[in-house]
XYZ file of C-alpha atoms in Angstrom:
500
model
C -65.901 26.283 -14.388
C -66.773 23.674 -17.307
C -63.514 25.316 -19.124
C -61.554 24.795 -16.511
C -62.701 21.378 -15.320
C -62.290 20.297 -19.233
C -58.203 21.715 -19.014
C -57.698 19.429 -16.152
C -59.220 16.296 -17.775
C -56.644 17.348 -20.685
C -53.837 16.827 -18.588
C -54.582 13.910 -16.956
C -52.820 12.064 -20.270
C -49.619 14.436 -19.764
C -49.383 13.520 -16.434
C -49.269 10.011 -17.189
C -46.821 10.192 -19.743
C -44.651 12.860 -17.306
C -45.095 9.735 -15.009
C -43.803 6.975 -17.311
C -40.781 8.980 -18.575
C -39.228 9.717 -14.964
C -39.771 6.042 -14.430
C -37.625 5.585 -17.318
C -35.189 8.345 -16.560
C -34.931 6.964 -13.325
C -34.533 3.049 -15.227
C -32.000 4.185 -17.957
C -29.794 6.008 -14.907
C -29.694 2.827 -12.818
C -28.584 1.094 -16.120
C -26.206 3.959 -16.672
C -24.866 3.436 -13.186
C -24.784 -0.798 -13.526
C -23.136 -0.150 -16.746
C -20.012 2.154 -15.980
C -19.435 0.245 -12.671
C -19.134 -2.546 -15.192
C -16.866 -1.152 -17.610
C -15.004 -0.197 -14.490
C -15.063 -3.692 -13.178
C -13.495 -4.755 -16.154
C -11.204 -2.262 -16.633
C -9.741 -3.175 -13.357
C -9.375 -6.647 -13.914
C -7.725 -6.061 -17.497
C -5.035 -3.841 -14.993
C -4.423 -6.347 -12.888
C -3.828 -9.374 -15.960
C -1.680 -6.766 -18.032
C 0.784 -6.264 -14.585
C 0.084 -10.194 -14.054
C 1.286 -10.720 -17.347
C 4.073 -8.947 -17.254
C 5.322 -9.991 -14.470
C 4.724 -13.625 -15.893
C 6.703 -12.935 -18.953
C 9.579 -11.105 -17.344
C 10.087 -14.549 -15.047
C 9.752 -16.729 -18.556
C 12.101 -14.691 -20.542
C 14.734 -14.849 -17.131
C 14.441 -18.523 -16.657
C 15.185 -18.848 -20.342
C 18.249 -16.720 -20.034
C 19.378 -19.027 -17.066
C 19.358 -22.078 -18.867
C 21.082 -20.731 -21.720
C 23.818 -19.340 -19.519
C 23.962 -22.611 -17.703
C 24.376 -24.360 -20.695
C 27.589 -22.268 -21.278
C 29.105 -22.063 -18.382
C 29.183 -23.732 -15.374
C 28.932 -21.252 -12.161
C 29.723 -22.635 -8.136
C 26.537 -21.630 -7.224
C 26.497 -23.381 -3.782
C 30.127 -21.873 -3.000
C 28.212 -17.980 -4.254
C 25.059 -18.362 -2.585
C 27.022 -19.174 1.006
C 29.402 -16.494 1.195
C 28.098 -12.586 2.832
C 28.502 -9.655 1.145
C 31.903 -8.594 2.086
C 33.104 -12.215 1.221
C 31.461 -12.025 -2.328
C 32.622 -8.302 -3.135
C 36.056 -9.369 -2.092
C 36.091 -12.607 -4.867
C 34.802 -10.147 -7.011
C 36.882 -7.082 -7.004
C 40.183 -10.011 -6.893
C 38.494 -11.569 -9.942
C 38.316 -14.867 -8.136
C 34.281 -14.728 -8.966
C 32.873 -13.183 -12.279
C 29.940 -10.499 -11.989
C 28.402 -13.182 -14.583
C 27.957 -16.314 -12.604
C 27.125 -14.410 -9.377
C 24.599 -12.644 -11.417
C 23.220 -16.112 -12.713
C 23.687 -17.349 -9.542
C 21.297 -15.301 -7.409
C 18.567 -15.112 -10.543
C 18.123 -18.798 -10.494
C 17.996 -18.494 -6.995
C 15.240 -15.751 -6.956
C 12.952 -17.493 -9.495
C 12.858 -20.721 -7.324
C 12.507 -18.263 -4.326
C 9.369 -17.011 -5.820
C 7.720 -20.479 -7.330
C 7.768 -20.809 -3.362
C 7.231 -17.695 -1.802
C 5.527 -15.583 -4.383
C 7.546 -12.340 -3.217
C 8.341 -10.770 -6.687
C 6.113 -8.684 -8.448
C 8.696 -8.991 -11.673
C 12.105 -9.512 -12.869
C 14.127 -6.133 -13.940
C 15.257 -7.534 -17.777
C 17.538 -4.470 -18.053
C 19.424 -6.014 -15.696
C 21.177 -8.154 -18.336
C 22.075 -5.559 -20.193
C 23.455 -3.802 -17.527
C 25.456 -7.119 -16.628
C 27.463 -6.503 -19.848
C 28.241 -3.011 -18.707
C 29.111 -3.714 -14.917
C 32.939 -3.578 -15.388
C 33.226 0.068 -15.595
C 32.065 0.496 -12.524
C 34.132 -2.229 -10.818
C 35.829 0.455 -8.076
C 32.071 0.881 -6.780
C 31.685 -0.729 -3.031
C 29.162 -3.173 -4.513
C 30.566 -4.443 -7.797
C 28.840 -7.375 -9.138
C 26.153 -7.155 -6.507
C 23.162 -8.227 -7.925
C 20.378 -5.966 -5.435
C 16.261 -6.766 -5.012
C 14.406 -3.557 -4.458
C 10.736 -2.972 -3.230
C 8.253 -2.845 -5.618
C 7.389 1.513 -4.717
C 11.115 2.299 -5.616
C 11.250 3.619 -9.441
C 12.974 2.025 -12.025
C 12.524 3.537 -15.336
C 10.232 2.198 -17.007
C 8.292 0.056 -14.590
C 5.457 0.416 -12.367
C 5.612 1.590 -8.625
C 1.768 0.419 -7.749
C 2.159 0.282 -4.056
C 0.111 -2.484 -4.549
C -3.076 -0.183 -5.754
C -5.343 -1.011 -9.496
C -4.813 3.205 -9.672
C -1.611 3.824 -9.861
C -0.736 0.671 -12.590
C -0.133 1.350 -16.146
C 2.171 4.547 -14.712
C 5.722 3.518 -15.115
C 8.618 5.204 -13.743
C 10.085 7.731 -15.955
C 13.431 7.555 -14.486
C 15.445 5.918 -12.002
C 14.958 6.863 -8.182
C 18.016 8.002 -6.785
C 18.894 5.348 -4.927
C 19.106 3.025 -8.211
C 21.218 5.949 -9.474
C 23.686 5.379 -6.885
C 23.467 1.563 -6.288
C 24.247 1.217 -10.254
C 27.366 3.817 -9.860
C 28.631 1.566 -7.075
C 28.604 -1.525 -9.446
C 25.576 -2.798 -7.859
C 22.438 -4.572 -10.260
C 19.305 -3.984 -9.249
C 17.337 -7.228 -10.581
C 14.180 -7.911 -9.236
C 11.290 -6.024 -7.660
C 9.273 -7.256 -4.512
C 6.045 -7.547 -3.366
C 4.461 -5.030 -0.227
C 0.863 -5.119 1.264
C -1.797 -2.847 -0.273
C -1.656 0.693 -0.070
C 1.922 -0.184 2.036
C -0.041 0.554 5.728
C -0.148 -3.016 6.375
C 2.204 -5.673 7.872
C 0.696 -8.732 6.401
C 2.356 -8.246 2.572
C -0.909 -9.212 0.212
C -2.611 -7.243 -2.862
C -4.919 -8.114 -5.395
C -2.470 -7.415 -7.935
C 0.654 -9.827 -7.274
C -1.078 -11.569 -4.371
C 0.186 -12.944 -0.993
C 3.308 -13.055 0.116
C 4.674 -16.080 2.451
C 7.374 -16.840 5.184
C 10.517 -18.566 3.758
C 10.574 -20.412 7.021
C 6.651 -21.575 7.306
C 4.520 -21.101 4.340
C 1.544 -20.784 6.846
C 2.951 -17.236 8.223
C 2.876 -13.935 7.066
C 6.569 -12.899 5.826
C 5.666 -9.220 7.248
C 5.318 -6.088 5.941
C 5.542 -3.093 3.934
C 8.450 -4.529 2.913
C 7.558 -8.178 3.011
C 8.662 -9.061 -0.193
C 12.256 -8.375 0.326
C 11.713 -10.059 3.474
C 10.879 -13.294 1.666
C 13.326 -12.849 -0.726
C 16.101 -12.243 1.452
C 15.614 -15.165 3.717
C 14.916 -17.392 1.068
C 17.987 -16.984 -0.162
C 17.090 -15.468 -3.030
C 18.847 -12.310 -2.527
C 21.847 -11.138 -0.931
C 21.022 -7.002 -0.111
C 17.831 -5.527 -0.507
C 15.982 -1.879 -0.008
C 12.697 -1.407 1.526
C 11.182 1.345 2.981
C 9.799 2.032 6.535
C 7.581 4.662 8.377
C 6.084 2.366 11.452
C 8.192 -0.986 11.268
C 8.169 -1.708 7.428
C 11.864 -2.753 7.404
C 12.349 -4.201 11.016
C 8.915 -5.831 11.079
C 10.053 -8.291 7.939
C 13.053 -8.726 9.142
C 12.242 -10.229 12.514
C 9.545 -12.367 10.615
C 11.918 -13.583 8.398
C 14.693 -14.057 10.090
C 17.145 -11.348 9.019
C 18.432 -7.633 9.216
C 16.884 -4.419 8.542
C 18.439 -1.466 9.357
C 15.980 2.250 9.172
C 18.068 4.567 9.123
C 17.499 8.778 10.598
C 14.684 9.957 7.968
C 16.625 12.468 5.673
C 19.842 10.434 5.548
C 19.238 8.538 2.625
C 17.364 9.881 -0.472
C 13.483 9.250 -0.692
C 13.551 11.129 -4.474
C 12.059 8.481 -6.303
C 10.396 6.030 -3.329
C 6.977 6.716 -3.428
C 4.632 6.448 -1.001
C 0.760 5.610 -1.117
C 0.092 9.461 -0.979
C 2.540 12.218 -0.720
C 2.283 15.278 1.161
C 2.157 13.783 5.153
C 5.155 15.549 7.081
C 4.409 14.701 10.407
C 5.680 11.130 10.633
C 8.857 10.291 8.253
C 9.402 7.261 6.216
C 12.823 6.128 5.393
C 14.429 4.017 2.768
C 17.048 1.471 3.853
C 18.966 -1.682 3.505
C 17.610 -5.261 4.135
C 20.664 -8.246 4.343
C 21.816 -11.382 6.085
C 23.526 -9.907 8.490
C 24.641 -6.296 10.185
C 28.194 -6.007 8.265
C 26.298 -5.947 5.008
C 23.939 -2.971 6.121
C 26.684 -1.310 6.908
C 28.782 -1.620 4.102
C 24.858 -0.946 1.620
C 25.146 2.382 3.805
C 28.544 3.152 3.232
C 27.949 2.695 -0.761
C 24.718 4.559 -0.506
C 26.279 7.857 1.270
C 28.664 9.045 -1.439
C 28.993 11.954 -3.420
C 27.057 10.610 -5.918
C 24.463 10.607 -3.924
C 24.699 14.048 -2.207
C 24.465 15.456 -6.028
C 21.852 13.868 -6.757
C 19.815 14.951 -3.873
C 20.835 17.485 -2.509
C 18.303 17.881 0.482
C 20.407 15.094 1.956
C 23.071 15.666 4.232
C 26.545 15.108 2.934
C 27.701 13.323 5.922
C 29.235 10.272 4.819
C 29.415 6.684 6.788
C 31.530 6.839 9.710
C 33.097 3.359 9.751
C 35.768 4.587 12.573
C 32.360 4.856 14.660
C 30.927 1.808 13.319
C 34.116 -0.368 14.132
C 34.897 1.587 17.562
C 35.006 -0.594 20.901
C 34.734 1.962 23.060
C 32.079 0.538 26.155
C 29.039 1.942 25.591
C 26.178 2.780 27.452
C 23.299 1.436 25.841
C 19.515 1.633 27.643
C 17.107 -0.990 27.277
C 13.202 -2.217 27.315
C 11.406 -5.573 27.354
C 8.156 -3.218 26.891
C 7.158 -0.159 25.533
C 4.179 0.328 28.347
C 1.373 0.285 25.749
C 2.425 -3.163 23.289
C 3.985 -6.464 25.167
C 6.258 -8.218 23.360
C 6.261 -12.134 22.737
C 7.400 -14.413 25.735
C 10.640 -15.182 23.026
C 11.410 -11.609 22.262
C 11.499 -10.090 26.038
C 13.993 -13.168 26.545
C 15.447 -12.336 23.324
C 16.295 -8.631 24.809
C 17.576 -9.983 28.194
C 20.068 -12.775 26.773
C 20.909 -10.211 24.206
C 21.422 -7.592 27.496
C 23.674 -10.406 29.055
C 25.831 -10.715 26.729
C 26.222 -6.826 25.998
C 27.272 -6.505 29.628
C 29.793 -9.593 29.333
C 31.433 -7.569 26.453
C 31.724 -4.324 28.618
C 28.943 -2.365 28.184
C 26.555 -0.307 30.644
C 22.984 -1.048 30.477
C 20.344 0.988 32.138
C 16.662 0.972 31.718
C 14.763 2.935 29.499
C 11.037 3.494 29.566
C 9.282 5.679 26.706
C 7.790 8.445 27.402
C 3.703 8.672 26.996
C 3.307 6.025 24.330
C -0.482 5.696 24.256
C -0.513 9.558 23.459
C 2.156 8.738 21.084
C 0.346 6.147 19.550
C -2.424 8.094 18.794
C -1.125 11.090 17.437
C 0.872 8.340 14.785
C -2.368 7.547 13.902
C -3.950 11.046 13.453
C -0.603 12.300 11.678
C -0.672 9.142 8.996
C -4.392 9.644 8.545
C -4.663 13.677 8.950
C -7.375 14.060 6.236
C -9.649 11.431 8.400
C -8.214 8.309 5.999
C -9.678 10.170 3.201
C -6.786 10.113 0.549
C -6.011 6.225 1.303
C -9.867 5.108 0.275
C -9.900 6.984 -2.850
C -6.205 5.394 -3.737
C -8.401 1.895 -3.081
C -11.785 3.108 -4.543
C -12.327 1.160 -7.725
C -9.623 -1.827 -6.700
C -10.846 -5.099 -5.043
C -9.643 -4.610 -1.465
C -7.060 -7.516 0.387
C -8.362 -10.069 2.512
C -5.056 -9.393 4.976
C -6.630 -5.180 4.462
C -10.096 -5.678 4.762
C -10.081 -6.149 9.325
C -8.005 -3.115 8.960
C -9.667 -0.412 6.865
C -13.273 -1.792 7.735
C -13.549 1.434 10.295
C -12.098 3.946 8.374
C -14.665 3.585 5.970
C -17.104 5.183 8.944
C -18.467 8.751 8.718
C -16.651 11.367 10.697
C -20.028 11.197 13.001
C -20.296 7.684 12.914
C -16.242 7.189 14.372
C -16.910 10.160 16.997
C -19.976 8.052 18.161
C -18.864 4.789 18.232
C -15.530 6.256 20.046
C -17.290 7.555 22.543
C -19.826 4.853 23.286
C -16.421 1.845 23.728
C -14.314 4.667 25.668
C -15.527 2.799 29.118
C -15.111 -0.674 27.869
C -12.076 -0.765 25.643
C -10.729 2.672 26.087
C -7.707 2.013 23.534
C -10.398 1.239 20.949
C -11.710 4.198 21.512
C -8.908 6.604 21.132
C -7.997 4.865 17.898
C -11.027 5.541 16.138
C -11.265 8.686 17.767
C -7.684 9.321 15.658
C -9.243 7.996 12.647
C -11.442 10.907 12.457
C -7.757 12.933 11.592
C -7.539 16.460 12.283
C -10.211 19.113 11.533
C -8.813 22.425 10.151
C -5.300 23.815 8.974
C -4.695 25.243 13.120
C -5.159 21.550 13.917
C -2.682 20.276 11.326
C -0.335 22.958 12.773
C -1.190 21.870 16.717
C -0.530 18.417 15.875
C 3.288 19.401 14.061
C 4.136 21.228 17.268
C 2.952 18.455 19.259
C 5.252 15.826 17.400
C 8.063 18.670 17.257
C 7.841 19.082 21.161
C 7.404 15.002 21.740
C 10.922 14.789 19.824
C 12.792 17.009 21.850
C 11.155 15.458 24.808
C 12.672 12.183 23.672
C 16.304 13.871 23.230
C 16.501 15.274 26.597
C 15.146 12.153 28.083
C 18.001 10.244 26.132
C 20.213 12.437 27.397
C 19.152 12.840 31.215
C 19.888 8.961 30.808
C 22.927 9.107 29.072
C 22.475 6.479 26.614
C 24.070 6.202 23.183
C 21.866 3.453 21.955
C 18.238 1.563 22.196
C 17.882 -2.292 23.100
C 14.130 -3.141 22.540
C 11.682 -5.714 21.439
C 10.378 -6.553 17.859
C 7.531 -7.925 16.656
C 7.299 -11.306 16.214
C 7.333 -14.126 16.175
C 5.786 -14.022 12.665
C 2.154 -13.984 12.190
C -0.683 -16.276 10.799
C -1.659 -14.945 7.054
C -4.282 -12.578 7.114
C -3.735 -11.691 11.181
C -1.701 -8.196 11.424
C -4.995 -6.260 9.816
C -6.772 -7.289 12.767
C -4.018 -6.250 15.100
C -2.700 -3.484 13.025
C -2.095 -1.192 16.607
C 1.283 -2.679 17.306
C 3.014 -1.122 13.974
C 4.606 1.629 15.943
């Protein structure tokens, strides 16, 4: 007994010491911990000064090639900046206009555009050099065109950030297709614009480039994804632009800002080469398309972009070419039409937008009939549970690390909710705000590979729902709403339902 009580008055020292190194284990790992979240702290911000700083010098060295070719010659650029697309390509193919001073024109333009607006995330400096080039491409549709693209559209050799810390320092290693093409029709691609972070957003802010505002009211949002182009656009600052759109990203910026966005059928136009926040999501479609001053410009971008060139290039798209015999037809058509959807209402202006607009449609000649969607709040959700699949699970890690938006941060707020958590709190507001409820019941995505499946064949069955319905009706086209007017900065994350 004395032997043994003697051991355990031995150890009383080792247990002390035992003691006083896991209390420093446990001290040097929450140092470890304070440290790397440090180093990552500061590797993020040296991220976001390098793209800062870039995009800073690539504005310098533009402005500085302005004034020099100001001093030089002597370009019209009141008479450049007023004329539409098919007026400019006309002076341009008759050589009544040089590629050169429309060129200059619209980059002085866009750099006072942006001092205003801040809707460019950075001036494309190959674009001179490709000015010197332009002429042997002058039988393109777009000769001389100088083009703004959003800032998730590749151009070798810059970034496509989508407005998230993690994917900068990654440039491009080659064109997209759609730069491909836009350069073989004589277009120049010359500036890059500005989107919300992570792209799900219709506000157009990032802690990388910052916020984007209205070229009408600096207090408004200038809409989003592709709010940039947006800006630009009705600023003046460019004449055609591409953006991209899966729930309203071209048509929301355009009815903010005041101009025309056109998405077009998701396959028509090549998406090799626009990326998206995360690939791999099937069930709802984006679309890459043009962004102009008015509707004959869209159409003439999509008759440039649907070429042979193109249908090389990619050839997953459809070689179907533009139809103009369609496009300029005047046969009466029968066209249905919708102040509501039954789950969003639309602005006191816009449903009196859609019945002047209806007035006049009849005037000309054409049938109108009403049209009423079918099961939108079921459509609405399963949006939402197709976008966010994986239970929002690949959109956190793309902001994990990043400082997170103030026009994001209303927005992504639940997602950030356990799977438990969302199925709890959905439950508990389904009697008092049962549309609450089924959203963050769709946040919680879909549960196992069957699911996935269930949820395709639900969207694949809700489309040919749609086509029968369109044609029980008889309709050859859709009159409806838009939102808008444009929003208060920092506003659409808190009312981020409506992007449908």
């Amino acid at each position: 007994m004395l032997s043994v009580k003697q051991l355990l008055q031995g150890t009383e020292p080792d247990r002390r010491t035992a003691g006083l190194l896991a209390g420093g284990a446990c001290v040097a790992g929450a140092l470890a911990v304070l440290v790397s979240k440090f180093n990552n702290h500061r590797q993020v911000k040296a991220k976001i000064q390098r793209a800062r700083d870039r995009r800073t010098e690539s504005l310098r060295r533009a402005e500085e090639a302005v004034l020099r070719y100001n001093k030089s010659q002597t370009p019209d650029a009141t008479l450049i900046l007023s004329l539409s697309l098919s007026e400019l390509t006309k002076q341009l193919q008759e050589e009544l206009l040089t590629p050169e001073d429309v060129f200059y024109s619209y980059m002085q333009k866009a750099l006072d555009v942006q001092r205003e607006l801040n809707c460019c995330t950075g001036i494309l400096l190959e674009s001179f050099d490709q000015l010197k080039t332009v002429a042997s491409n002058k039988d393109g549709l777009l000769y001389g065109i100088p083009v703004s693209i959003k800032e998730n559209i590749e151009y070798k050799g810059h970034d496509c950030s989508c407005g998230v810390v993690v994917n900068l320092d990654q440039p491009a290693q080659e064109d997209s297709v759609i730069v491909k093409v836009l350069k073989k029709q004589g277009a120049i691609p010359f500036v890059k614009t500005n989107l919300p972070q992570a792209l799900l957003n219709y506000d157009c802010g990032n802690p990388i480039y910052g916020q984007t505002v209205n070229p009408h009211n600096l207090q408004k949002t200038s809409g989003g994804s592709s709010g940039g182009e947006g800006a630009l656009i009705g600023g003046g600052g460019s004449l055609l632009g591409i953006g991209s759109d899966i729930g309203g990203s071209i048509r929301i910026p355009a009815s903010f800002c005041g101009i025309c966005g056109f998405k077009p059928t998701s396959g028509r136009v090549s998406l090799h080469g626009v990326r998206p926040i995360y690939r791999g999501q099937k069930s709802v479609l984006s679309s890459a398309g043009p962004m102009a001053r008015d509707v004959d410009s869209l159409a003439l971008c999509m008759q440039a972009l649907l070429c042979d060139h193109m249908f090389t290039l990619d050839p997953t798209v459809p070689p179907v070419p533009f139809n103009t015999q369609i496009y300029q037809g005047s046969r009466p058509l029968r066209i249905g039409y919708m102040e509501n959807d039954g789950y969003t209402q639309p602005s006191p202006s816009n449903a009196r937008g859609v019945r002047e607009v209806k007035a006049l449609l009849e005037e000309a000649g054409h049938t109108l009939v009403p049209f009423t969607p079918l099961r939108m709040p079921e459509v609405i959700n399963e949006l939402i549970k197709a976008v966010f699949a994986d239970g929002t699970a690949m959109l956190l890690q793309k902001l994990e690390g990043g400082p997170l938006d103030p026009c994001l941060r209303a927005q992504v707020f639940p997602y950030y909710f356990p799977k438990w958590l969302k199925k709890t709190v959905s439950f508990l507001l389904r009697p008092l705000c049962p549309r609450g409820s089924a959203v963050l019941n769709s946040l919680c995505g879909v549960g196992s590979p069957a699911d996935v499946w269930k949820q395709h064949a639900t969207v694949e069955d809700y489309i040919q729902d749609t086509i029968a319905e369109w044609r029980r009706r008889d309709i050859d086209v859709l009159l409806c709403p838009v939102i808008g007017p444009a929003f208060n900065l920092l506003y659409c994350g808190k009312n981020s339902r409506t992007v449908h």
